[in-house]
Amino acid sequence: MDNRKREFANKDRKYSKEMECFKGSWATHKLLHKKAKDEKAKREVSSWTVEGDINTDPWAGYRYTGKLRPHYPLMPTRPVPSYIQRPDYADHPLGMSESEQALKGTSQIKLLSSEDIEGMRLVCRLAREVLDIAAGMIKPGVTTEEIDHAVHLACIARNCYPSPLNYYNFPKSCCTSVNEVICHGIPDRRPLQEGDIVNVDITLYRNGYHGDLNETFFVGDVDEGARKLVQTTYECLMQAIDAVKPGVRYRELGNIIQKHAQANGFSVVRSYCGHGIHKLFHTAPNVPHYAKNKAVGVMKAGHVFTIEPMICEGY
């Protein structure tokens, strides 16, 4: 045997011994990897919960109107795959929509074509599917962070961008507004509690169109006051919808909503309104929900807009 063959033979024997050693320790090796993987999973799961975390208030000194407090820090912003079509604000450092800014201040209402309407029907149907997924998760102990995570994944599964994400730097994929929070609540680590009410606001972006809808849900058993509030708000919405037809002034919807809310002992939030929506997330018309407003415009076939009354206990 020449030196070269002897060298190969030595290497083969060494390799064989290494393989025997590897095989002999494989069970231990596998166990260690599984343990490390399990520990990582535990850390990820624990990061979804408030227990063990040092909760921080990002708005220290803010004069809260109720008992609810934010539970921070938040989970990191979730990525959206590059193959998903994105609105113009998705990658803007300030989350600014240049297309919306270009029309800021105008009261001109876009008339959608039949093709536009079909695009809106599709994205709104998909948004309804995602909202139903969120609704199915609502129960005591679930955090709004967990709901947001499910919403995000459901959007991606439907090849949709979650419209709230990075819209003027909003950090999440949906809005979750609990109890006294009027709207645009940021999902966080607070577990939902028996007796809460929570509004989930979903908007998806698909093929250049936004589809926006929201609904308020009971968490377990709620008191009669909460039931009456949610029922009255729903009735306000349906009465306004019943009035929608060509020729109706947008300002009239606020008269209808406020009349019914006040008749039941509630008041209407004036700070936030319904809005036009299509290829822009928020645009004309402005749709106030309170009486004697000065909304501009008359409804025409081809207009698409939201009606989203926000009703409060007291005045």
Coordinates of C-alpha atoms in Angstrom, one line a residue:
M1 CA 0.0 0.0 0.0
D2 CA 1.5 3.3 -1.0
N3 CA 1.5 6.3 1.2
R4 CA -1.5 7.9 -0.6
K5 CA -3.7 4.9 -0.1
R6 CA -2.6 4.6 3.5
E7 CA -3.6 8.2 4.1
F8 CA -7.1 7.6 2.6
A9 CA -7.5 4.5 4.7
N10 CA -6.6 6.4 7.8
K11 CA -9.1 9.1 6.9
D12 CA -11.8 6.5 6.2
R13 CA -11.2 4.9 9.6
K14 CA -11.3 8.3 11.3
Y15 CA -14.5 9.2 9.5
S16 CA -16.0 5.8 10.5
K17 CA -15.2 6.4 14.2
E18 CA -16.6 10.0 14.0
M19 CA -19.9 8.6 12.5
E20 CA -20.1 5.9 15.3
C21 CA -19.5 8.7 17.9
F22 CA -22.2 10.9 16.2
K23 CA -24.7 8.0 16.0
G24 CA -24.0 7.1 19.6
S25 CA -24.6 10.6 20.8
W26 CA -27.5 11.4 18.4
A27 CA -30.2 10.8 21.1
T28 CA -28.5 13.3 23.4
H29 CA -27.9 15.7 20.6
K30 CA -31.5 15.6 19.5
L31 CA -32.7 16.0 23.0
L32 CA -30.6 19.1 23.5
H33 CA -31.9 20.7 20.3
K34 CA -35.4 19.9 21.2
K35 CA -34.9 21.5 24.7
A36 CA -33.4 24.6 23.1
K37 CA -36.3 24.8 20.6
D38 CA -38.9 24.4 23.4
E39 CA -37.2 27.1 25.5
K40 CA -37.3 29.4 22.5
A41 CA -41.0 28.7 22.0
K42 CA -41.7 29.3 25.7
R43 CA -40.0 32.7 25.4
E44 CA -42.1 33.6 22.4
V45 CA -45.3 32.5 24.0
S46 CA -44.5 34.3 27.3
S47 CA -43.8 37.5 25.3
W48 CA -47.5 37.5 24.4
T49 CA -48.6 37.7 28.0
V50 CA -48.6 40.4 30.6
E51 CA -47.4 38.1 33.4
G52 CA -43.7 38.4 34.0
D53 CA -43.4 41.6 31.9
I54 CA -42.7 45.1 33.3
N55 CA -45.7 46.9 31.9
T56 CA -44.9 50.5 30.8
D57 CA -47.3 53.3 30.0
P58 CA -46.3 55.1 26.8
W59 CA -48.4 58.1 27.8
A60 CA -47.4 58.7 31.3
G61 CA -49.3 61.7 32.7
Y62 CA -52.2 61.3 30.3
R63 CA -55.5 62.0 32.0
Y64 CA -57.5 58.8 31.3
T65 CA -61.2 58.9 31.4
G66 CA -61.7 55.4 32.6
K67 CA -60.0 52.4 34.1
L68 CA -58.5 51.0 30.9
R69 CA -54.7 51.3 30.6
P70 CA -52.4 50.3 27.7
H71 CA -50.2 47.3 28.2
Y72 CA -46.8 47.9 26.6
P73 CA -44.2 47.1 25.2
L74 CA -45.9 45.9 22.0
M75 CA -44.7 43.0 19.8
P76 CA -42.5 44.2 16.9
T77 CA -44.3 45.3 13.7
R78 CA -45.0 42.3 11.6
P79 CA -43.7 42.1 8.0
V80 CA -45.8 41.8 4.9
P81 CA -44.4 39.7 2.1
S82 CA -43.0 41.6 -0.9
Y83 CA -45.4 39.9 -3.3
I84 CA -48.4 41.6 -1.6
Q85 CA -49.5 44.8 -3.3
R86 CA -49.0 47.8 -1.0
P87 CA -50.7 51.2 -0.6
D88 CA -48.5 54.2 -1.1
Y89 CA -48.0 54.9 2.6
A90 CA -46.8 51.3 3.5
D91 CA -43.1 52.1 3.2
H92 CA -43.3 55.9 3.8
P93 CA -41.2 56.8 6.9
L94 CA -44.1 58.8 8.4
G95 CA -46.8 56.5 7.0
M96 CA -48.1 59.4 4.9
S97 CA -50.4 58.8 1.9
E98 CA -49.3 61.2 -0.8
S99 CA -52.3 60.3 -2.9
E100 CA -54.6 61.3 0.0
Q101 CA -52.6 64.4 0.7
A102 CA -52.9 65.5 -2.9
L103 CA -56.7 65.6 -2.5
K104 CA -56.7 67.0 1.1
G105 CA -59.3 69.8 1.5
T106 CA -61.3 68.9 -1.6
S107 CA -65.0 67.9 -1.3
Q108 CA -65.2 66.3 -4.7
I109 CA -66.6 62.8 -4.4
K110 CA -65.4 60.1 -6.9
L111 CA -67.9 58.2 -8.9
L112 CA -66.8 54.6 -9.1
S113 CA -67.1 52.7 -12.4
S114 CA -68.6 49.2 -12.5
E115 CA -65.1 47.8 -12.5
D116 CA -64.3 49.8 -9.4
I117 CA -67.5 48.6 -7.7
E118 CA -66.5 45.0 -8.3
G119 CA -63.0 45.6 -6.9
M120 CA -64.7 47.1 -3.8
R121 CA -67.1 44.1 -3.5
L122 CA -64.2 41.7 -3.5
V123 CA -62.1 43.4 -0.9
C124 CA -65.0 44.0 1.4
R125 CA -66.0 40.4 1.2
L126 CA -62.5 39.4 2.1
A127 CA -62.5 41.9 5.0
R128 CA -65.7 40.3 6.3
E129 CA -64.0 36.9 6.3
V130 CA -61.1 38.4 8.3
L131 CA -63.4 40.1 10.8
D132 CA -65.2 36.8 11.3
I133 CA -61.9 35.2 12.2
A134 CA -61.2 37.9 14.8
A135 CA -64.7 37.6 16.2
G136 CA -64.2 33.9 16.7
M137 CA -61.2 34.6 19.0
I138 CA -63.0 37.0 21.4
K139 CA -63.3 35.6 24.9
P140 CA -61.9 36.4 28.3
G141 CA -58.1 35.9 28.6
V142 CA -57.3 36.5 24.9
T143 CA -55.1 39.6 24.2
T144 CA -55.8 42.1 21.5
E145 CA -52.2 41.4 20.3
E146 CA -53.2 37.8 19.6
I147 CA -56.3 39.0 17.7
D148 CA -54.1 41.4 15.7
H149 CA -51.7 38.5 14.9
A150 CA -54.5 36.4 13.6
V151 CA -55.8 39.3 11.5
H152 CA -52.4 39.9 10.0
L153 CA -52.0 36.3 9.0
A154 CA -55.5 36.1 7.6
C155 CA -54.8 39.2 5.4
I156 CA -51.6 37.7 4.0
A157 CA -53.4 34.4 3.3
R158 CA -55.8 36.4 1.1
N159 CA -53.1 38.3 -0.7
C160 CA -54.2 41.5 1.0
Y161 CA -52.3 44.2 2.8
P162 CA -53.7 45.1 6.2
S163 CA -54.5 48.8 5.5
P164 CA -54.0 50.2 9.1
L165 CA -50.4 48.9 9.2
N166 CA -48.0 52.0 9.0
Y167 CA -50.9 54.3 8.1
Y168 CA -49.5 57.5 9.6
N169 CA -47.2 55.0 11.6
F170 CA -50.0 53.0 13.1
P171 CA -48.1 50.0 14.4
K172 CA -50.7 47.2 14.0
S173 CA -52.8 45.4 11.4
C174 CA -56.2 46.2 12.9
C175 CA -57.7 48.5 15.5
T176 CA -59.1 47.1 18.7
S177 CA -61.0 49.5 20.9
V178 CA -62.0 48.2 24.4
N179 CA -64.7 49.8 26.6
E180 CA -64.2 53.6 26.8
V181 CA -61.8 53.7 23.9
I182 CA -63.8 55.4 21.1
C183 CA -61.8 54.1 18.1
H184 CA -58.4 53.3 16.6
G185 CA -57.3 51.4 19.7
I186 CA -53.8 49.9 19.4
P187 CA -53.8 46.1 20.0
D188 CA -51.7 45.3 23.1
R189 CA -50.9 42.7 25.7
R190 CA -53.9 43.3 28.0
P191 CA -56.1 40.2 28.2
L192 CA -59.8 40.8 27.5
Q193 CA -61.9 40.5 30.6
E194 CA -65.4 39.2 31.3
G195 CA -67.8 42.1 30.8
D196 CA -65.6 44.1 28.3
I197 CA -66.9 45.3 25.0
V198 CA -64.4 45.4 22.2
N199 CA -64.7 47.0 18.7
V200 CA -62.6 45.4 16.0
D201 CA -61.9 47.6 13.0
I202 CA -60.6 45.7 9.9
T203 CA -59.5 47.2 6.6
L204 CA -57.9 45.2 3.7
Y205 CA -56.1 46.5 0.6
R206 CA -56.4 44.3 -2.5
N207 CA -55.9 45.1 -6.2
G208 CA -55.7 48.8 -5.4
Y209 CA -58.9 49.0 -3.3
H210 CA -59.5 49.3 0.5
G211 CA -62.4 47.5 2.2
D212 CA -63.3 48.8 5.7
L213 CA -65.7 47.4 8.3
N214 CA -65.9 47.1 12.0
E215 CA -68.1 45.5 14.7
T216 CA -68.4 45.6 18.4
F217 CA -68.5 42.3 20.4
F218 CA -69.3 41.3 23.9
V219 CA -66.6 39.5 26.0
G220 CA -68.4 36.9 28.0
D221 CA -71.4 38.2 29.9
V222 CA -71.9 42.0 29.9
D223 CA -74.2 44.2 31.9
E224 CA -77.5 45.6 30.6
G225 CA -75.9 49.1 30.1
A226 CA -73.4 47.7 27.7
R227 CA -76.0 45.7 25.9
K228 CA -78.2 48.7 25.5
L229 CA -75.3 50.8 24.2
V230 CA -74.2 48.3 21.6
Q231 CA -77.8 47.6 20.5
T232 CA -78.6 51.3 20.2
T233 CA -75.5 51.9 18.2
Y234 CA -76.5 49.1 15.8
E235 CA -79.9 50.6 15.4
C236 CA -78.4 54.0 14.7
L237 CA -76.3 52.4 11.9
M238 CA -79.2 50.5 10.3
Q239 CA -81.5 53.6 10.4
A240 CA -78.8 55.6 8.6
I241 CA -78.3 52.8 6.1
D242 CA -82.0 52.7 5.4
A243 CA -81.9 56.4 4.4
V244 CA -79.1 55.9 1.8
K245 CA -80.2 56.5 -1.8
P246 CA -79.3 59.0 -4.6
G247 CA -80.4 62.5 -3.8
V248 CA -80.0 62.4 0.0
R249 CA -77.6 64.9 1.5
Y250 CA -74.8 63.4 3.5
R251 CA -75.5 65.8 6.4
E252 CA -78.9 64.1 6.9
L253 CA -77.4 60.9 8.2
G254 CA -76.2 62.7 11.4
N255 CA -79.7 63.9 12.1
I256 CA -81.0 60.4 11.9
I257 CA -78.3 58.9 14.1
Q258 CA -78.3 61.6 16.8
K259 CA -82.1 61.5 17.1
H260 CA -82.1 57.8 17.9
A261 CA -79.1 57.9 20.2
Q262 CA -80.5 60.7 22.3
A263 CA -83.9 59.0 22.5
N264 CA -82.1 56.2 24.3
G265 CA -80.1 58.4 26.6
F266 CA -76.8 58.3 24.7
S267 CA -74.6 60.9 23.0
V268 CA -72.8 60.9 19.6
V269 CA -69.0 61.3 19.3
R270 CA -68.3 64.4 17.1
S271 CA -64.6 64.0 16.7
Y272 CA -64.6 61.1 14.2
C273 CA -66.7 60.6 11.1
G274 CA -67.5 58.2 8.3
H275 CA -65.6 58.7 5.1
G276 CA -65.3 58.0 1.4
I277 CA -63.2 54.9 0.6
H278 CA -62.0 53.2 -2.6
K279 CA -58.5 53.5 -3.9
L280 CA -57.9 55.9 -1.0
F281 CA -58.3 54.7 2.6
H282 CA -59.9 58.0 3.7
T283 CA -61.3 60.6 1.3
A284 CA -64.5 62.6 0.5
P285 CA -67.2 62.6 1.5
N286 CA -67.0 63.4 5.2
V287 CA -69.9 61.7 7.0
P288 CA -70.6 63.2 10.4
H289 CA -72.8 61.2 12.8
Y290 CA -74.2 64.2 14.7
A291 CA -77.1 66.5 14.0
K292 CA -77.0 69.9 12.3
N293 CA -73.6 69.2 10.8
K294 CA -72.3 70.9 7.6
A295 CA -71.3 67.9 5.6
V296 CA -70.9 68.7 1.9
G297 CA -72.4 66.6 -0.9
V298 CA -75.4 64.7 -2.2
M299 CA -75.4 60.9 -2.6
K300 CA -75.1 59.6 -6.2
A301 CA -74.9 56.2 -7.7
G302 CA -71.3 55.2 -7.7
H303 CA -70.4 56.8 -4.4
V304 CA -68.8 54.5 -1.8
F305 CA -68.5 55.6 1.8
T306 CA -68.6 54.3 5.4
I307 CA -71.1 55.0 8.1
E308 CA -69.7 54.2 11.5
P309 CA -71.5 55.9 14.4
M310 CA -69.7 56.1 17.7
I311 CA -72.1 56.4 20.6
C312 CA -71.3 57.0 24.2
E313 CA -73.0 56.8 27.6
G314 CA -73.7 60.2 29.1
Y315 CA -73.1 63.5 27.4

